[in-house]
C-alpha atoms as an extended CHARMM CRD file, in Angstrom:
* protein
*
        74  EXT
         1         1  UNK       CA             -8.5780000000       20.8260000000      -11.0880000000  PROA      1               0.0000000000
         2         2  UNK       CA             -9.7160000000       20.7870000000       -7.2330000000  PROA      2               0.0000000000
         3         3  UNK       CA            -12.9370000000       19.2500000000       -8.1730000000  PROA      3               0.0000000000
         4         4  UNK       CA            -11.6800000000       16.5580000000       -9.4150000000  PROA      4               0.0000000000
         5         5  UNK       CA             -9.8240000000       15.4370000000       -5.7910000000  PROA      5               0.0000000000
         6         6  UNK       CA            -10.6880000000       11.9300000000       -4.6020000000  PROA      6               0.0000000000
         7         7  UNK       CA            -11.2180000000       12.8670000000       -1.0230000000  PROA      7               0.0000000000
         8         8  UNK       CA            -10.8010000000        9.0510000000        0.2370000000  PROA      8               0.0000000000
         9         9  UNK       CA             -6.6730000000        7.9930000000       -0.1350000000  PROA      9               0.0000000000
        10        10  UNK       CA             -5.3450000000        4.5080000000        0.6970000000  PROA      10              0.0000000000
        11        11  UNK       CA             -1.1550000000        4.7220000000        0.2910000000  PROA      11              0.0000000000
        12        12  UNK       CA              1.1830000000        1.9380000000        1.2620000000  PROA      12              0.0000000000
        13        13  UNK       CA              4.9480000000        2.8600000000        2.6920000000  PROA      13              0.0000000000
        14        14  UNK       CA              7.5990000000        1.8470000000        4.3330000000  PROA      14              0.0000000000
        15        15  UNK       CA              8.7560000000        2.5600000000        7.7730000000  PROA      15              0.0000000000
        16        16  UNK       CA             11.4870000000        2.3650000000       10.1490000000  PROA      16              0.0000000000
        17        17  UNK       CA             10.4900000000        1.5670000000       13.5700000000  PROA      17              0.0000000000
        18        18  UNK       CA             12.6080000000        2.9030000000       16.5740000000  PROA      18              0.0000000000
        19        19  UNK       CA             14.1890000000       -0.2740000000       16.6600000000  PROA      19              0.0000000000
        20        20  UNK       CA             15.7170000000       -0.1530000000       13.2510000000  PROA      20              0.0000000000
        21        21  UNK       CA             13.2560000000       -2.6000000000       11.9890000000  PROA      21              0.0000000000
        22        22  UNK       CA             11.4090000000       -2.3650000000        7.9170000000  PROA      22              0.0000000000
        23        23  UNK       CA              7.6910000000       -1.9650000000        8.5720000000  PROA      23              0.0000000000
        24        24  UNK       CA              4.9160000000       -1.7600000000        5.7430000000  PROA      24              0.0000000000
        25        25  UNK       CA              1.9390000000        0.3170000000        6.4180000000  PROA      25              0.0000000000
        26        26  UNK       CA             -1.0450000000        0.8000000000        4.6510000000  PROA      26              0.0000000000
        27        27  UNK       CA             -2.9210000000        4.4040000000        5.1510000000  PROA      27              0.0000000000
        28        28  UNK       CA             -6.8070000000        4.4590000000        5.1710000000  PROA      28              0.0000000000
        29        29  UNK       CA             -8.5670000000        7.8270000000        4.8120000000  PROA      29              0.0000000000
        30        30  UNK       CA            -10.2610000000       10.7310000000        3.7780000000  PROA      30              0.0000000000
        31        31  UNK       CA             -9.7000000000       14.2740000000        2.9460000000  PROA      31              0.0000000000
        32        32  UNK       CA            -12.1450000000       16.8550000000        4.2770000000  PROA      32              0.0000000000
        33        33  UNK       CA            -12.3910000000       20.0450000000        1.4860000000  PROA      33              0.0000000000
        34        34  UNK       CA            -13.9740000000       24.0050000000        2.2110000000  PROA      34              0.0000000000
        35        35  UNK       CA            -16.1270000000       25.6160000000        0.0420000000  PROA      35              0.0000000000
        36        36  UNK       CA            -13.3310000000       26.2700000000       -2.3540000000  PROA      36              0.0000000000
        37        37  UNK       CA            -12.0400000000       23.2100000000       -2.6270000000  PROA      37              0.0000000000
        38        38  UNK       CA             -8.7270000000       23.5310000000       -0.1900000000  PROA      38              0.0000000000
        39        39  UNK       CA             -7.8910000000       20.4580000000        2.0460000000  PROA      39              0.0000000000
        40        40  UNK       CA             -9.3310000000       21.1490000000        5.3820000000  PROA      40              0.0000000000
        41        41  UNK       CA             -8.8180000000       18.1970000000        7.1210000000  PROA      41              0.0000000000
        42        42  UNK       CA             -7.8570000000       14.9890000000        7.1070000000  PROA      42              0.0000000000
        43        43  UNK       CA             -8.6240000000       11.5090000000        9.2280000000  PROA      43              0.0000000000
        44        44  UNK       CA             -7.6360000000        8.2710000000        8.9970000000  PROA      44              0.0000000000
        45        45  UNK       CA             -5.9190000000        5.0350000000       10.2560000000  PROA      45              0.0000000000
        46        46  UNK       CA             -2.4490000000        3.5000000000        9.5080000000  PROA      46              0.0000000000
        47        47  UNK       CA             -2.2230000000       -0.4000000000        9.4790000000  PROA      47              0.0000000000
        48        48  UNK       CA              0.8050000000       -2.6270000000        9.7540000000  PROA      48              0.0000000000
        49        49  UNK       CA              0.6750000000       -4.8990000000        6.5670000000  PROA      49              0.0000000000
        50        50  UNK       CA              4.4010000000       -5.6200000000        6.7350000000  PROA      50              0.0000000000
        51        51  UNK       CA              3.0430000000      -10.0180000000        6.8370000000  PROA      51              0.0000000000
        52        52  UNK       CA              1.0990000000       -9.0990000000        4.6470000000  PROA      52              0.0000000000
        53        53  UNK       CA              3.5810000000       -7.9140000000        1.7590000000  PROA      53              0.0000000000
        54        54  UNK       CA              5.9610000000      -10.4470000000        2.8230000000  PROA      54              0.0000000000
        55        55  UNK       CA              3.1690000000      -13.4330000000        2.2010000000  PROA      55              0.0000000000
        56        56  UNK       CA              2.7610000000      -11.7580000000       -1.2050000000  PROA      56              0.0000000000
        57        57  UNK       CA              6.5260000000      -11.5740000000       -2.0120000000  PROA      57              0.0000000000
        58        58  UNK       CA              6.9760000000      -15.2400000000       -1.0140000000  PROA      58              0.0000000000
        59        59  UNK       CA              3.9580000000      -15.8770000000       -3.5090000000  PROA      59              0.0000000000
        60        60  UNK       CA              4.9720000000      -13.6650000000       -6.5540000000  PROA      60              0.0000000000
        61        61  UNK       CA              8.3330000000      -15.6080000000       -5.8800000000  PROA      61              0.0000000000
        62        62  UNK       CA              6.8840000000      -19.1610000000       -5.9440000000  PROA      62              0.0000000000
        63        63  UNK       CA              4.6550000000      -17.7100000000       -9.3810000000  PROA      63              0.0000000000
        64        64  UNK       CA              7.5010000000      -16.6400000000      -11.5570000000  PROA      64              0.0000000000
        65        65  UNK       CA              9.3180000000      -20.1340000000      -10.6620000000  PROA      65              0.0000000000
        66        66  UNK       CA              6.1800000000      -21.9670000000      -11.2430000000  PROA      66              0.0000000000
        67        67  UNK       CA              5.8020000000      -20.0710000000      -14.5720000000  PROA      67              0.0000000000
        68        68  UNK       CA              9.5100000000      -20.3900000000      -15.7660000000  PROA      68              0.0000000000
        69        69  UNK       CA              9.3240000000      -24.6510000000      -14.4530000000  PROA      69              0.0000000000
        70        70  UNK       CA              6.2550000000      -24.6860000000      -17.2320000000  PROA      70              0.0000000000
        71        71  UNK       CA              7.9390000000      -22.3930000000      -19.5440000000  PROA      71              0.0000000000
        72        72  UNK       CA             10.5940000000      -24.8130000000      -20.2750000000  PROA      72              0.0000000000
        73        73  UNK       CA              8.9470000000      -27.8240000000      -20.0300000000  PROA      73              0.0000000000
        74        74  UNK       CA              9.1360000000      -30.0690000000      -23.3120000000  PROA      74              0.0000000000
């Protein structure tokens, strides 16, 4: 149902920058609707988070040896 669109979106991808290199971004925006309820525009900002995810991979990481350490501790 077009009424029920969230105009605001906040996706995160990966991308390949022209040197080859993984990137993480993180989209920030907002959909614009007519009268009837069709996307009419859209604006927005991308943002490189690519630190980011790999500060929370090193954490999740450091977590799930922390837990299994405790986990088979007498």
């Amino acid at each position: 149902c077009k009424s029920n669109r969230n105009p605001d979106f906040r996706p995160e991808y990966r991308v390949v920058s022209p040197t080859g290199e993984l990137r993480w971004l993180a989209a920030l925006g907002r959909v614009e609707f007519d009268a009837l309820g069709n996307p009419a525009s859209m604006s927005g900002i991308n943002i490189d988070i690519t630190e980011r995810k790999a500060a929370h991979e090193l954490l999740s990481g450091a977590k799930q040896r922390l837990d299994a350490h405790i986990d088979n501790s007498p």
